[in-house]
mmCIF file of C-alpha atoms and ligand atoms in Angstrom:
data_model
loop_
_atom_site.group_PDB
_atom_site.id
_atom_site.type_symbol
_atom_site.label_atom_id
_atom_site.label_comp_id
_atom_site.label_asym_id
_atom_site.label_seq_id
_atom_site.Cartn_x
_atom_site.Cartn_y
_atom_site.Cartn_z
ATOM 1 C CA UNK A 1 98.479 39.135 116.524
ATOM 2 C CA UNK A 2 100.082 39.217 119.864
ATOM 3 C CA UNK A 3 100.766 43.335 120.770
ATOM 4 C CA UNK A 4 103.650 44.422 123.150
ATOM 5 C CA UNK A 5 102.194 46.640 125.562
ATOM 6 C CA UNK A 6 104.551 48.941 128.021
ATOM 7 C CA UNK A 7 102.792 50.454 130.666
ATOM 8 C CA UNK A 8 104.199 53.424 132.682
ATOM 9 C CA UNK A 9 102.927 53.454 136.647
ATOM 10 C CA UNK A 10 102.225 49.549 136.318
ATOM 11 C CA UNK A 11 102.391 49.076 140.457
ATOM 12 C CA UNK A 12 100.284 52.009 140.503
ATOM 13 C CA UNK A 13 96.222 52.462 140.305
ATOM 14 C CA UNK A 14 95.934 53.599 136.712
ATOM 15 C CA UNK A 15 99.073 51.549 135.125
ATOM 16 C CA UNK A 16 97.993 48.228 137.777
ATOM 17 C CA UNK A 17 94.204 48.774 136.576
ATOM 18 C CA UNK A 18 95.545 48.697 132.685
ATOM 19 C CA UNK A 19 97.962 45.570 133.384
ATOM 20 C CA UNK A 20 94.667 43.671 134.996
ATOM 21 C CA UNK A 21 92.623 44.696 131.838
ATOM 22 C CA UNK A 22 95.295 44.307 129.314
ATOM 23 C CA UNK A 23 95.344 39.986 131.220
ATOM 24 C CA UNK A 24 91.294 39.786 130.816
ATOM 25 C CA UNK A 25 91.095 40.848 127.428
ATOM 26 C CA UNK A 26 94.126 38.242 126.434
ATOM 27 C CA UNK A 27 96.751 38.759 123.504
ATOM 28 C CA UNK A 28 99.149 41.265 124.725
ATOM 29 C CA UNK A 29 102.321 40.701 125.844
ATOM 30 C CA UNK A 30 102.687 43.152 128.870
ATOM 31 C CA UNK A 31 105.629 45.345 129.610
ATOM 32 C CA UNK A 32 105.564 46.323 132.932
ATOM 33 C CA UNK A 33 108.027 49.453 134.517
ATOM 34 C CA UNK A 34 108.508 50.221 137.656
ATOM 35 C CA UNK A 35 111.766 51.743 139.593
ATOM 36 C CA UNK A 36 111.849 48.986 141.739
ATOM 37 C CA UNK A 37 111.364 45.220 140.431
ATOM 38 C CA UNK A 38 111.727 43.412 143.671
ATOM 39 C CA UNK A 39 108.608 45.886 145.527
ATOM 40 C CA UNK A 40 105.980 43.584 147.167
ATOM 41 C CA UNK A 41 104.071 45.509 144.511
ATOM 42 C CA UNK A 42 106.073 44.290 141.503
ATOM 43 C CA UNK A 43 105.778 41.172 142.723
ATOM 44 C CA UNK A 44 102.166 40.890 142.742
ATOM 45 C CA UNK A 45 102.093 41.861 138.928
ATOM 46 C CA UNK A 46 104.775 38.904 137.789
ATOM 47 C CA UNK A 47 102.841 36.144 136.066
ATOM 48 C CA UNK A 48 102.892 34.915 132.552
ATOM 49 C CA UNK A 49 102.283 37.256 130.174
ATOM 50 C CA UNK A 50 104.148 40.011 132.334
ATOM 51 C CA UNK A 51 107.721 41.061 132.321
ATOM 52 C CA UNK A 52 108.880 43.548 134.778
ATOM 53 C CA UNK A 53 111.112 46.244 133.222
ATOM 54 C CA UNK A 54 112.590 48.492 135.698
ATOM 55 C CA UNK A 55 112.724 51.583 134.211
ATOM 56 C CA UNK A 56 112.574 55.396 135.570
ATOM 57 C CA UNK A 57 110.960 58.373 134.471
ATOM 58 C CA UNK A 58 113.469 60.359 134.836
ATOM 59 C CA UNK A 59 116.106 57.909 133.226
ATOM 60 C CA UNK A 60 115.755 58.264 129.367
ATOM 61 C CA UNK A 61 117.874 55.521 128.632
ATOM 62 C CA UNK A 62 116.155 53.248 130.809
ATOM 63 C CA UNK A 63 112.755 54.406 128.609
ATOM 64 C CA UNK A 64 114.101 53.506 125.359
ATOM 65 C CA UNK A 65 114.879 49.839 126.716
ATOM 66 C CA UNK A 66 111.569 49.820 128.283
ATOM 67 C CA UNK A 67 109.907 50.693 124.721
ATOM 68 C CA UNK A 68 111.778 48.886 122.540
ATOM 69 C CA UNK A 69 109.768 46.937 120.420
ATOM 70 C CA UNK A 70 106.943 48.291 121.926
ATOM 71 C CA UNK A 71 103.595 48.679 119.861
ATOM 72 C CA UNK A 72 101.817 50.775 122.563
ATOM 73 C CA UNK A 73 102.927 52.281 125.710
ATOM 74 C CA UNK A 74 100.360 53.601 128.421
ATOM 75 C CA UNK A 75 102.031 56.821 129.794
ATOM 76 C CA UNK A 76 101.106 58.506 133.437
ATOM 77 C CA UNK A 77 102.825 60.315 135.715
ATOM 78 C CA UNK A 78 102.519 60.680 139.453
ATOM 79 C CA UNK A 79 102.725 64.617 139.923
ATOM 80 C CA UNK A 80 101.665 64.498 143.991
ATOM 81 C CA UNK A 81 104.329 61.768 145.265
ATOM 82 C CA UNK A 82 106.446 61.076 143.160
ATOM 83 C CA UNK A 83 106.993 64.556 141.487
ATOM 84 C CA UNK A 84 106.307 66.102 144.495
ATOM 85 C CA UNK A 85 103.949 68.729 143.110
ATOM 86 C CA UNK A 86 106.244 70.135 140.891
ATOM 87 C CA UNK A 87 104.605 70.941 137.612
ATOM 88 C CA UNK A 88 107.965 71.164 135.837
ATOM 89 C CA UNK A 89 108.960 67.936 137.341
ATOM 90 C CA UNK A 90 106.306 66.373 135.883
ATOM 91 C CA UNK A 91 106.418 67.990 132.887
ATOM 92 C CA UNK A 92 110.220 66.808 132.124
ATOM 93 C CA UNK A 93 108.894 63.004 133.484
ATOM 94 C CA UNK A 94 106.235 63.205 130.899
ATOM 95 C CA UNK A 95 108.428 64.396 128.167
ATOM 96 C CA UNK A 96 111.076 61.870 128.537
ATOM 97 C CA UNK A 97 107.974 59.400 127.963
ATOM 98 C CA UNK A 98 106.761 61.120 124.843
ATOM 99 C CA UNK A 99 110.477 61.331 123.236
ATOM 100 C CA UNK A 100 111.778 57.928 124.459
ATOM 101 C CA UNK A 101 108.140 56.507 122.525
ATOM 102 C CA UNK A 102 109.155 58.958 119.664
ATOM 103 C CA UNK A 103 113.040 57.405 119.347
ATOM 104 C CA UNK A 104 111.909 54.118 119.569
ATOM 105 C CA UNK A 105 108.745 53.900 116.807
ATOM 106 C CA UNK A 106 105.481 53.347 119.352
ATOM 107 C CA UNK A 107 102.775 53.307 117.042
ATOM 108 C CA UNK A 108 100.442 53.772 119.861
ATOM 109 C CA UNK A 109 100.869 55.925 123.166
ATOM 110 C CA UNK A 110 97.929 56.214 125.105
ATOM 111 C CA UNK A 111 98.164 58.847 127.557
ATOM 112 C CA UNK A 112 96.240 60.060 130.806
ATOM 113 C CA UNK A 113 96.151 63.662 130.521
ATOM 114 C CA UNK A 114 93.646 66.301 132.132
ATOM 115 C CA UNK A 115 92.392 69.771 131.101
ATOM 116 C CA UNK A 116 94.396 72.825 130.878
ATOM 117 C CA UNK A 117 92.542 75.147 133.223
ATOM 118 C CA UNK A 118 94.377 78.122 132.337
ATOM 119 C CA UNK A 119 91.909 79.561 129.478
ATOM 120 C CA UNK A 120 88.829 78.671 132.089
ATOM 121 C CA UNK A 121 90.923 80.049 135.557
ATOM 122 C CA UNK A 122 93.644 82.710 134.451
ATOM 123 C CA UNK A 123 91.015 85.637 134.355
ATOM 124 C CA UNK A 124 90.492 85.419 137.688
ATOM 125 C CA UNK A 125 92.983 83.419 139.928
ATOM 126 C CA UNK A 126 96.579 84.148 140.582
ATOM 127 C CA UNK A 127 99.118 81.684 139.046
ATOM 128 C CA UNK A 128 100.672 78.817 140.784
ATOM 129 C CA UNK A 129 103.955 77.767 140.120
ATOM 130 C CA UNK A 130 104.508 80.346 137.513
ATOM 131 C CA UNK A 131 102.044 80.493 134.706
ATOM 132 C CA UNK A 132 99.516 77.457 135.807
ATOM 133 C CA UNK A 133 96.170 77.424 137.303
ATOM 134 C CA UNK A 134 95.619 74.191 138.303
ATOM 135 C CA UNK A 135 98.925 72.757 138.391
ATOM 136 C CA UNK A 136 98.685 68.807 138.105
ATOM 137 C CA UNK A 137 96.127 69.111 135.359
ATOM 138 C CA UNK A 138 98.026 72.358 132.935
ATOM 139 C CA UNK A 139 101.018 70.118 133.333
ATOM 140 C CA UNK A 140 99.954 66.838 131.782
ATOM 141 C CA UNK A 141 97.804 68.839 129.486
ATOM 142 C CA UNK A 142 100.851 70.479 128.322
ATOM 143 C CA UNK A 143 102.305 66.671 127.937
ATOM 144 C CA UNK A 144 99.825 65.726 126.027
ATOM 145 C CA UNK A 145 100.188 68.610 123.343
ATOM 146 C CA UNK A 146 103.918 67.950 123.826
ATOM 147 C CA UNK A 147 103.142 64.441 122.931
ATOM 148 C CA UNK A 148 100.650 65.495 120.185
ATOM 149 C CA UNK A 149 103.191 67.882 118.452
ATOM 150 C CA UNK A 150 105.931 64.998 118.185
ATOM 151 C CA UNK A 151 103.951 61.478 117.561
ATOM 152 C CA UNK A 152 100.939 62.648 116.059
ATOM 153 C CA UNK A 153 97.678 60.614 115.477
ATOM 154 C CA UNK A 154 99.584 58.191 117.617
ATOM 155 C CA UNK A 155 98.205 59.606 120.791
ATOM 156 C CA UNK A 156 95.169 58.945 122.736
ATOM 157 C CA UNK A 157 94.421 61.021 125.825
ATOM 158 C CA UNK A 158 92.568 58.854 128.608
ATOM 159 C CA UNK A 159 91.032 61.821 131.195
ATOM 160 C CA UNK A 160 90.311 60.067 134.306
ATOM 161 C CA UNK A 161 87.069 61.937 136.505
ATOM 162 C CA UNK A 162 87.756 62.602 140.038
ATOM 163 C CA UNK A 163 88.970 58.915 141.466
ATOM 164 C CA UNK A 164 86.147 57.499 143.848
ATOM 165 C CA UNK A 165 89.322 56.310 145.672
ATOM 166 C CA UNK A 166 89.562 59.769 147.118
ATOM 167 C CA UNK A 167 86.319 58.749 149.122
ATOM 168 C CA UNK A 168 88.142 56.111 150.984
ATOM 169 C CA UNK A 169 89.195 57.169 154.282
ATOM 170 C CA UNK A 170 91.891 58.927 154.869
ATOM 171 C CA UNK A 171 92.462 59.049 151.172
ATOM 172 C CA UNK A 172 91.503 63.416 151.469
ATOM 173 C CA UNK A 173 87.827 63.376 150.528
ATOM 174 C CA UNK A 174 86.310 60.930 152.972
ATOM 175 C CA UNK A 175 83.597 61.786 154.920
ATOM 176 C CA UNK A 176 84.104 62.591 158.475
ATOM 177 C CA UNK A 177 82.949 62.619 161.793
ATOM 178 C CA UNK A 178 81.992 66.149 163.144
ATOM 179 C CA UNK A 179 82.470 67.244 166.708
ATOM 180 C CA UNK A 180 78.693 66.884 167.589
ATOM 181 C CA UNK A 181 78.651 63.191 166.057
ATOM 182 C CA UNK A 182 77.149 63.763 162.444
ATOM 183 C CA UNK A 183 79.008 62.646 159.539
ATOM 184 C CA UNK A 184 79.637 65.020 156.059
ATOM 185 C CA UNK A 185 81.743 65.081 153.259
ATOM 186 C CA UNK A 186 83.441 68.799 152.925
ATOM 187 C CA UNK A 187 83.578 69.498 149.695
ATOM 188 C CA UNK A 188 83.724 73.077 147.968
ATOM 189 C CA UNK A 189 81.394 72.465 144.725
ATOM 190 C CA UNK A 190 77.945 73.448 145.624
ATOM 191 C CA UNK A 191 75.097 72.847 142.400
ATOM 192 C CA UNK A 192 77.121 71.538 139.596
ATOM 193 C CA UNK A 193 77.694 67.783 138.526
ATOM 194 C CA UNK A 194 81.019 65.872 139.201
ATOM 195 C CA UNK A 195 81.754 63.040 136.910
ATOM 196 C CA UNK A 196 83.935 60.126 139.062
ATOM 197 C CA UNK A 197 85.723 56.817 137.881
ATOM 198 C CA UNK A 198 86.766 54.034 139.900
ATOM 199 C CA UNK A 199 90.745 53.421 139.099
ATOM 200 C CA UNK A 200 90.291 50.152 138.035
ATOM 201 C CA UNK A 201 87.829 51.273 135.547
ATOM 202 C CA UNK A 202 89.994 54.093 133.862
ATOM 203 C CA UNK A 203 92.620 50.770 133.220
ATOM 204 C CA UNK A 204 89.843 49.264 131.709
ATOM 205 C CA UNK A 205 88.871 51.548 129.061
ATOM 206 C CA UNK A 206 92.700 52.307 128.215
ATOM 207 C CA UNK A 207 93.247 48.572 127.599
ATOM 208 C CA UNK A 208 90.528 48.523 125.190
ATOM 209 C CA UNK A 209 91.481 51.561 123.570
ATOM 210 C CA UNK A 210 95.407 49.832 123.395
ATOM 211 C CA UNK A 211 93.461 46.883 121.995
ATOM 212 C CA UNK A 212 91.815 48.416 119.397
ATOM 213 C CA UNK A 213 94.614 50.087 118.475
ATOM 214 C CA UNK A 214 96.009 53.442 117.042
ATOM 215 C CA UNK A 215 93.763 53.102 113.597
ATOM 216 C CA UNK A 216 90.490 53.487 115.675
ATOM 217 C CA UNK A 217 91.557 55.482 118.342
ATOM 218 C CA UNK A 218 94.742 57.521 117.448
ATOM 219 C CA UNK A 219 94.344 61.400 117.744
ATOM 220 C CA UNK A 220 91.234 61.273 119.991
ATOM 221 C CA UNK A 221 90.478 61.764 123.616
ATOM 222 C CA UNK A 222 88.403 59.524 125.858
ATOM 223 C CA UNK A 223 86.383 60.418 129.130
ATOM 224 C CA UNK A 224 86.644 58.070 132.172
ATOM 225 C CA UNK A 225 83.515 58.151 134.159
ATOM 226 C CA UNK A 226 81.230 55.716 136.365
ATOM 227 C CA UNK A 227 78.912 58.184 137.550
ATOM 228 C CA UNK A 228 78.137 61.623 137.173
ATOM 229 C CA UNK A 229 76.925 63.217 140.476
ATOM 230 C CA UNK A 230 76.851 66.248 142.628
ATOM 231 C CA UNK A 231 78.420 66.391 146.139
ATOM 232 C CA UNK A 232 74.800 66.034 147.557
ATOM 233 C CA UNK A 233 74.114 62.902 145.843
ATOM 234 C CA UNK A 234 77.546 62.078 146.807
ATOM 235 C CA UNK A 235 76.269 62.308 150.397
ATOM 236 C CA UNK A 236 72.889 60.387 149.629
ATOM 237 C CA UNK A 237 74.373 57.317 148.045
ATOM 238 C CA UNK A 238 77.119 57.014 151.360
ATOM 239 C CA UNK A 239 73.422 56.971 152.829
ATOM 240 C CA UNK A 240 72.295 54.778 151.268
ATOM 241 C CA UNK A 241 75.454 52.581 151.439
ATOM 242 C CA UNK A 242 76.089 52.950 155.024
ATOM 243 C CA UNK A 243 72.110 53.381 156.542
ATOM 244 C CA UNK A 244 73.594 56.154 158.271
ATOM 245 C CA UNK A 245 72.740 59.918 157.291
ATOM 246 C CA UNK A 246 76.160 61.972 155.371
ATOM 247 C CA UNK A 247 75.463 65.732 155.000
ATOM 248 C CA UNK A 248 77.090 67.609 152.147
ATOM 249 C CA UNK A 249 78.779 71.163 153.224
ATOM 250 C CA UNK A 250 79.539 72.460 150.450
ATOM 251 C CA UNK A 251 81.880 76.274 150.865
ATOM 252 C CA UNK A 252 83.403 78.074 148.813
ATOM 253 C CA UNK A 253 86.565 77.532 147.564
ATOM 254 C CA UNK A 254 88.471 79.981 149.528
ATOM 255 C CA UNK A 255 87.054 78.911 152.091
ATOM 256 C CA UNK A 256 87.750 75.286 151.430
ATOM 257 C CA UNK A 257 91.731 76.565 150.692
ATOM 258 C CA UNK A 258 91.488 77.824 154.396
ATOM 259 C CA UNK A 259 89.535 75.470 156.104
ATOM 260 C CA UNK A 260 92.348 72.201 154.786
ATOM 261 C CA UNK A 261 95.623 73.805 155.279
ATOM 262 C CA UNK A 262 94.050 73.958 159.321
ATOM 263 C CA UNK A 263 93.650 70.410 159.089
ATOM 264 C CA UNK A 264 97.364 69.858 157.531
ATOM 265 C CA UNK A 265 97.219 69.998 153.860
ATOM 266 C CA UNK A 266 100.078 72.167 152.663
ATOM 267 C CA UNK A 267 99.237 75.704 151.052
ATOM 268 C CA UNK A 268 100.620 74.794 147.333
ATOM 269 C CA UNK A 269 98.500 71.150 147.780
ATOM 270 C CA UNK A 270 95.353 73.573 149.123
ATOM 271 C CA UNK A 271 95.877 76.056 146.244
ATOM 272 C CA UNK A 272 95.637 73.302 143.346
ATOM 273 C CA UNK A 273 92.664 71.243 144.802
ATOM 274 C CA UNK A 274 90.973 74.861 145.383
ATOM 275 C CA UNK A 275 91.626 76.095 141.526
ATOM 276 C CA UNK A 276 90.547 72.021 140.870
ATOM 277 C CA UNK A 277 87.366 72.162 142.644
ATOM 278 C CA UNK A 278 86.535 75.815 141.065
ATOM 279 C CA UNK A 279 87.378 74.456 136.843
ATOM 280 C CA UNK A 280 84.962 71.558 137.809
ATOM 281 C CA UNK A 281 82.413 73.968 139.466
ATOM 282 C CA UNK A 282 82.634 76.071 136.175
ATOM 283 C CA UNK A 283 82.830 73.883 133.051
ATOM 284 C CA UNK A 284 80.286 70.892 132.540
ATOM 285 C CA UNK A 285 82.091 67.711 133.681
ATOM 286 C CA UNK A 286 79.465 65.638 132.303
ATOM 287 C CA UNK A 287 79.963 66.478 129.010
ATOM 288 C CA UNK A 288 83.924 65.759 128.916
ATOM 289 C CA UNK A 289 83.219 62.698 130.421
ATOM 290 C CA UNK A 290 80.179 61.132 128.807
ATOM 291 C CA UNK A 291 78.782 57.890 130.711
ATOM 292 C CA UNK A 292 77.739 56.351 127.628
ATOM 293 C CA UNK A 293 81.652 56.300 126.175
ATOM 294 C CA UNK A 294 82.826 54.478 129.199
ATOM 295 C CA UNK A 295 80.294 52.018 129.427
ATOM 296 C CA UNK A 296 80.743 51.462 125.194
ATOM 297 C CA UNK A 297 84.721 50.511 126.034
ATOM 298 C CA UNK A 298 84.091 48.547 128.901
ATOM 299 C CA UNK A 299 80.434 47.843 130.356
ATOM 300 C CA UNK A 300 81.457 47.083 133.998
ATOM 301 C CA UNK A 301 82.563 50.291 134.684
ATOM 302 C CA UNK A 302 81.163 50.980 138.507
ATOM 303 C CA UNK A 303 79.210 53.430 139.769
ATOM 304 C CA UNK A 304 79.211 55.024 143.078
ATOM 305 C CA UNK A 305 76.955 52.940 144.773
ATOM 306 C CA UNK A 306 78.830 49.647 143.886
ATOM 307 C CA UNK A 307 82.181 51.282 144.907
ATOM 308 C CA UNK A 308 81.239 51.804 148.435
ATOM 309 C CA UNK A 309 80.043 48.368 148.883
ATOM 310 C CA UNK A 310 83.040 47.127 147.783
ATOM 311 C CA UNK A 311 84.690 48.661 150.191
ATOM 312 C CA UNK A 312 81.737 48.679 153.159
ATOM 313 C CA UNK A 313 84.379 47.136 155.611
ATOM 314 C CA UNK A 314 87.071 50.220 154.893
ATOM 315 C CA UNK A 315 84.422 52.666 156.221
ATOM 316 C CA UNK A 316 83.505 50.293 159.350
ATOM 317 C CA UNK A 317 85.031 52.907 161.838
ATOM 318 C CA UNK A 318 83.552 55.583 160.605
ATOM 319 C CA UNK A 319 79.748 54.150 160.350
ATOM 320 C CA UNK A 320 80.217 52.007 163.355
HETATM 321 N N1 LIG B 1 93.087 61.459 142.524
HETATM 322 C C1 LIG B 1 92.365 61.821 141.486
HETATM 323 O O1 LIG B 1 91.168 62.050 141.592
HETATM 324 C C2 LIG B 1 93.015 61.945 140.134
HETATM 325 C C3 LIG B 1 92.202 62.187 139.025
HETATM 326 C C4 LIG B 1 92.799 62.290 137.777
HETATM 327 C C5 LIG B 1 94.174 62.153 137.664
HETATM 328 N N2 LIG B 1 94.935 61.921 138.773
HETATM 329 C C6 LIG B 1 96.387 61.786 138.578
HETATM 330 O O2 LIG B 1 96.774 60.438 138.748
HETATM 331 C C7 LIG B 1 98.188 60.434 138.877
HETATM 332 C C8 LIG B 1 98.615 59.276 139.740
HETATM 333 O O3 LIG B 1 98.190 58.091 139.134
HETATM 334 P P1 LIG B 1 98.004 56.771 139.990
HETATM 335 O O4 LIG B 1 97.035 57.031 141.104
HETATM 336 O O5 LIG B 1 97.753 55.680 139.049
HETATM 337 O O6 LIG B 1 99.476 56.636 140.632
HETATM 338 P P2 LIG B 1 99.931 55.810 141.901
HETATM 339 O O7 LIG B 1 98.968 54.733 142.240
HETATM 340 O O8 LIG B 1 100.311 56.783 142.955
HETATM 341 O O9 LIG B 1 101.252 55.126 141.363
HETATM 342 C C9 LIG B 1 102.324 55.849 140.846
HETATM 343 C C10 LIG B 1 103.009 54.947 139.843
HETATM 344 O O10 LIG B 1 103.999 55.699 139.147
HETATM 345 C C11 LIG B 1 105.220 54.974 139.154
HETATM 346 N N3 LIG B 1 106.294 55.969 139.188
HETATM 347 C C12 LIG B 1 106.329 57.087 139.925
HETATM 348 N N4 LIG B 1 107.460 57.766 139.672
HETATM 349 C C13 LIG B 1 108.149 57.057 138.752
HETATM 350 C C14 LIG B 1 109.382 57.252 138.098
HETATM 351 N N5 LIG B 1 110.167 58.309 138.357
HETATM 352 N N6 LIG B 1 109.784 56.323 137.218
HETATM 353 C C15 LIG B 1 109.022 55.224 136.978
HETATM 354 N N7 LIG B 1 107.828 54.991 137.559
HETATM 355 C C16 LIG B 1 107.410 55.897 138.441
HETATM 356 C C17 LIG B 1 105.184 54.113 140.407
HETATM 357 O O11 LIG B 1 105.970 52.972 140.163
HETATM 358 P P3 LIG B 1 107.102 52.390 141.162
HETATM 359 O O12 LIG B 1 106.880 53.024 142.501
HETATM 360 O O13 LIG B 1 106.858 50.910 141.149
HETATM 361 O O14 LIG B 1 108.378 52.787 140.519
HETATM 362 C C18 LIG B 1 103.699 53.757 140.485
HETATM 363 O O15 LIG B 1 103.414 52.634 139.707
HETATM 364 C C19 LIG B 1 98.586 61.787 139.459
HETATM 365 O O16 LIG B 1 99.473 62.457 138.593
HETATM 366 C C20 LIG B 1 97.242 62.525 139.581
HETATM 367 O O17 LIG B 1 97.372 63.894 139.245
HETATM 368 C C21 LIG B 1 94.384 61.784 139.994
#
């Protein structure tokens, strides 16, 4: 039977990589929102099988028309643009999702959440924005519980890794060119293993999650992850890629806090990645975000390699 699907952040990497799934796999009928129908980016997503809702986060009444009738929704929130880095902003974005799904019956709402940091952090960093740690991941944690508390075994949480998107250039965790010529990614997590997903990918495995619905996958959590590697391998496989050599410097986070606000990133933005890069340096990312679960809901998922080949003539510049 044909499912109505509304997905949240639909012009958007995670929402846009759920709408393309949700078409391959057939037999939805998709919902899309977005605060602005006539975008070039709406546009791209109108076809058959796809109505375009607009709808607004902040708009309550606009969510309950967007979920009406609705068996799942996909839920995400954009906490750097859109909410502007405000935790609490986010927080009330994410909450008008869970209640509007609530109010109007959604058997299944599948959510992209991330760890609270706080019990891992607290101890030993100062809070940002109040009581948080790091601040875009507590807050859709604490949607997620939110969303737990009021619908149940109706909720899925979809944790994304670290998007290889954020290796693209100018995207904040590109590679560079140094002043004597050499080329390295700056990155403040020395020894331990980061686990990455390609944004297409984390679309993937939420549309087959929405697919098999609420009975197999309500009240669980799924990991997003292509490849699991350390900033050093990071390095080696832009080596590899590119046939030129990429050198890892790896600082502390302090440091790293320092070193990006010189280079324009503001202090609260600084602050958040820092407290990011030290929860990942401290708690096993591999084993929240197992390989072998990805690959299970959807066996394309890329790996790092295949990522930056895709995208060889982005990093022309840089490599030339
Ligand atoms: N970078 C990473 O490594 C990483 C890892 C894990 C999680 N994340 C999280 O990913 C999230 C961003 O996801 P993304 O990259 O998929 O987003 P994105 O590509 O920046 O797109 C944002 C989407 O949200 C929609 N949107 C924003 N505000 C809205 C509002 N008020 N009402 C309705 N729609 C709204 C936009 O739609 P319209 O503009 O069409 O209205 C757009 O589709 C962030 O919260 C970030 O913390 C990032």
């Amino acid at each position: 039977m044909s499912k109505l699907v509304a997905v949240c952040g639909a012009t958007g990497n995670q929402g846009g990589g759920v709408v393309a799934a949700l078409q391959r796999l057939g037999g939805c009928t998709i919902r899309a929102l977005t605060r602005n129908p006539d975008s070039v980016s709406s546009k791209k997503l109108a076809g058959p099988g796809v109505e375009l809702v607009k709808a607004d986060f902040e708009d309550p009444a606009s969510l309950d028309a967007a979920f009406k009738g609705a068996d799942a929704v996909f839920g995400v929130t954009d906490f750097w643009r859109a909410c502007g880095g405000d935790a609490e902003r986010e927080k009330k974005q994410g909450t008008n999702l869970v209640d509007a799904a609530k109010c109007q019956g959604v058997k299944h709402f599948v959510w992209s959440s991330l760890e609270d940091t706080r019990p891992v952090l607290a101890a030993t960093r100062k809070p940002l924005q109040g009581t948080y740690t790091v601040p875009h991941f507590d807050a859709k944690h604490d949607i997620e519980e939110y969303a737990r508390q009021q619908l149940g075994d109706a909720v899925t949480a979809v944790y994304p890794s670290v998007f290889m998107e954020n290796l693209l250039p100018g995207a904040g965790m590109d590679p560079t060119k140094q002043p004597d010529g050499s080329i390295a990614l700056f990155l403040p997590v020395g020894q331990s293993t980061l686990a990455w997903c390609a944004t297409p990918d984390i679309g993937a495995v939420a549309a087959a999650v929405i697919k098999a619905g609420p009975g197999e996958w309500g009240g669980k959590t799924v990991g997003v992850a292509g490849e699991h590697a350390t900033v050093q391998q990071v390095a080696e496989t832009f080596s590899r890629a590119f046939g030129k050599k990429v050198a890892a410097v790896t600082p502390s986070a302090d440091d790293w806090v320092q070193a990006v606000q010189g280079f324009g990133v503001p202090k609260s933005m600084a602050e958040d990645l820092g407290n990011m890069f030290l929860f990942y340096d401290t708690v096993p990312m591999t084993g929240l975000r197992p390989l072998d679960q990805t690959q299970a809901l959807h066996p394309g998922a890329q790996g790092l390699e295949a990522f930056l080949t895709a995208h060889k003539d982005k990093y022309a510049q840089l490599f030339a």
